[in-house]
C-alpha cells in the first residue's frame, strides 16, 4: 500500500494519503493562477483515502457551484482542489513531504496561462 504524507507550510494541517495519486496535471486556468500565485500542479485520489489532522485549520473556499478549494487558514497554503459532487479530490503536489514518484502528465487550460512563462517540457497541452 502506498502512503504519502503532506502538510501546509506552517504544519497546522497535515495529511496522510492511503492510496497512490494519479493523473498529475498542471492547471493554468485563471482561478488556479490566482489561488496559487502561478499555476497549480496536483494529482487525484479518492476522498476517503485522505486522512486529515488539523482539519479545524482547513478552510474551504467554494470557488464555483461544483468546486471547492481547501487551504490552511493560518498560513494560506493551498492544499486541495475538490469537486463537490464527486468522490475524489485533487492534492497539491507541492504540499507533499517526500519523493512523489510522480511525473506531470499534461497541462490544462493553457489558453489562460500567464504571459510571463513558456511551457517547454514537451507534455501534452490542452487549451481548456
Ligand atoms: Zn498552515
Short mmCIF file of C-alpha atoms and ligand atoms in Angstrom, two decimals:
data_model
loop_
_atom_site.label_atom_id
_atom_site.label_comp_id
_atom_site.label_asym_id
_atom_site.label_seq_id
_atom_site.Cartn_x
_atom_site.Cartn_y
_atom_site.Cartn_z
CA UNK A 1 0.00 0.00 0.00
CA UNK A 2 1.25 3.43 -0.92
CA UNK A 3 1.37 6.08 1.76
CA UNK A 4 2.26 9.70 1.22
CA UNK A 5 2.34 12.48 3.75
CA UNK A 6 1.98 16.18 3.26
CA UNK A 7 1.18 19.40 5.04
CA UNK A 8 0.67 23.10 4.68
CA UNK A 9 3.62 25.43 5.15
CA UNK A 10 3.06 26.03 8.89
CA UNK A 11 2.13 22.43 9.71
CA UNK A 12 -1.30 23.17 11.18
CA UNK A 13 -2.89 20.96 8.51
CA UNK A 14 -1.29 17.58 7.89
CA UNK A 15 -2.49 14.64 5.87
CA UNK A 16 -1.71 11.06 5.02
CA UNK A 17 -2.74 9.60 1.69
CA UNK A 18 -3.63 5.91 1.83
CA UNK A 19 -3.66 5.40 -1.93
CA UNK A 20 -1.38 6.38 -4.76
CA UNK A 21 -2.01 9.66 -6.52
CA UNK A 22 -2.73 9.51 -10.23
CA UNK A 23 -3.16 11.91 -13.11
CA UNK A 24 -0.62 14.57 -12.19
CA UNK A 25 -1.71 17.71 -14.01
CA UNK A 26 -0.69 21.35 -14.16
CA UNK A 27 -3.68 23.69 -14.43
CA UNK A 28 -3.10 27.16 -15.86
CA UNK A 29 -6.68 28.46 -15.60
CA UNK A 30 -7.29 31.91 -14.18
CA UNK A 31 -8.72 30.63 -10.90
CA UNK A 32 -5.78 28.30 -10.29
CA UNK A 33 -3.33 31.05 -11.19
CA UNK A 34 -4.96 33.44 -8.72
CA UNK A 35 -5.28 30.84 -5.98
CA UNK A 36 -1.72 29.56 -6.28
CA UNK A 37 0.12 32.65 -7.43
CA UNK A 38 1.38 30.77 -10.52
CA UNK A 39 -0.16 27.54 -11.78
CA UNK A 40 -1.48 24.56 -9.87
CA UNK A 41 0.10 21.12 -10.02
CA UNK A 42 -1.99 18.39 -8.45
CA UNK A 43 -2.95 14.73 -8.65
CA UNK A 44 -6.02 12.77 -7.65
CA UNK A 45 -7.21 10.09 -5.29
CA UNK A 46 -10.46 9.03 -3.59
CA UNK A 47 -11.64 11.38 -0.85
CA UNK A 48 -11.80 8.57 1.68
CA UNK A 49 -8.08 7.88 1.16
CA UNK A 50 -7.17 11.27 2.70
CA UNK A 51 -6.61 11.19 6.47
CA UNK A 52 -6.51 14.74 7.81
CA UNK A 53 -5.12 16.12 11.04
CA UNK A 54 -5.67 19.75 11.98
CA UNK A 55 -8.88 19.82 9.99
CA UNK A 56 -10.05 22.80 12.07
CA UNK A 57 -7.38 24.88 10.29
CA UNK A 58 -8.53 23.78 6.85
CA UNK A 59 -10.81 26.34 5.22
CA UNK A 60 -12.81 25.60 2.10
CA UNK A 61 -13.36 28.30 -0.49
CA UNK A 62 -16.31 27.42 -2.71
CA UNK A 63 -15.00 28.77 -5.99
CA UNK A 64 -17.94 27.58 -8.06
CA UNK A 65 -21.08 25.54 -7.65
CA UNK A 66 -19.19 22.31 -8.29
CA UNK A 67 -15.72 23.00 -6.92
CA UNK A 68 -14.19 23.96 -3.60
CA UNK A 69 -10.58 24.74 -2.77
CA UNK A 70 -9.08 23.85 0.59
CA UNK A 71 -6.36 25.95 2.20
CA UNK A 72 -4.78 26.44 5.63
CA UNK A 73 -6.43 29.33 7.44
CA UNK A 74 -3.20 30.04 9.37
CA UNK A 75 -0.54 30.13 6.63
CA UNK A 76 -2.64 30.24 3.46
CA UNK A 77 -1.16 27.16 1.79
CA UNK A 78 -3.49 25.82 -0.85
CA UNK A 79 -3.78 22.05 -0.45
CA UNK A 80 -6.86 20.64 -2.16
CA UNK A 81 -8.99 21.18 -5.24
CA UNK A 82 -12.19 19.23 -4.80
CA UNK A 83 -15.21 18.55 -7.00
CA UNK A 84 -18.09 18.73 -4.52
CA UNK A 85 -20.28 16.11 -6.19
CA UNK A 86 -17.56 13.56 -6.97
CA UNK A 87 -15.82 11.07 -4.71
CA UNK A 88 -12.26 12.13 -5.48
CA UNK A 89 -10.08 15.05 -4.51
CA UNK A 90 -7.02 16.65 -6.02
CA UNK A 91 -3.96 17.23 -3.84
CA UNK A 92 -1.37 19.97 -4.40
CA UNK A 93 1.87 18.24 -5.36
CA UNK A 94 3.90 20.96 -3.66
CA UNK A 95 2.35 20.02 -0.31
CA UNK A 96 3.84 16.51 -0.30
CA UNK A 97 6.70 15.93 2.13
CA UNK A 98 8.90 13.41 0.35
CA UNK A 99 9.63 11.96 -3.06
CA UNK A 100 6.41 11.80 -5.02
CA UNK A 101 7.48 9.27 -7.69
CA UNK A 102 5.09 11.18 -9.94
CA UNK A 103 5.57 12.95 -13.25
CA UNK A 104 3.32 15.62 -14.65
CA UNK A 105 1.26 14.10 -17.45
CA UNK A 106 -0.24 17.17 -19.06
CA UNK A 107 -1.02 20.86 -18.90
CA UNK A 108 -4.61 22.07 -18.99
CA UNK A 109 -6.25 25.44 -19.60
CA UNK A 110 -3.07 26.65 -21.28
CA UNK A 111 -5.15 29.18 -23.25
CA UNK A 112 -5.41 31.03 -19.93
CA UNK A 113 -1.81 30.74 -18.79
CA UNK A 114 0.27 33.75 -17.76
CA UNK A 115 2.30 35.53 -20.45
CA UNK A 116 5.49 35.55 -18.38
CA UNK A 117 6.50 31.91 -18.87
CA UNK A 118 6.62 29.25 -21.56
CA UNK A 119 5.78 25.58 -21.21
CA UNK A 120 8.72 23.70 -22.65
CA UNK A 121 8.56 20.22 -21.17
CA UNK A 122 7.04 18.56 -24.24
CA UNK A 123 3.99 17.28 -22.37
CA UNK A 124 0.52 17.42 -23.93
CA UNK A 125 -1.19 20.78 -23.62
CA UNK A 126 -4.96 21.16 -23.57
CA UNK A 127 -6.24 24.58 -24.48
CA UNK A 128 -9.02 24.20 -21.90
ZN1 LIG B 1 -0.65 26.23 7.65
#
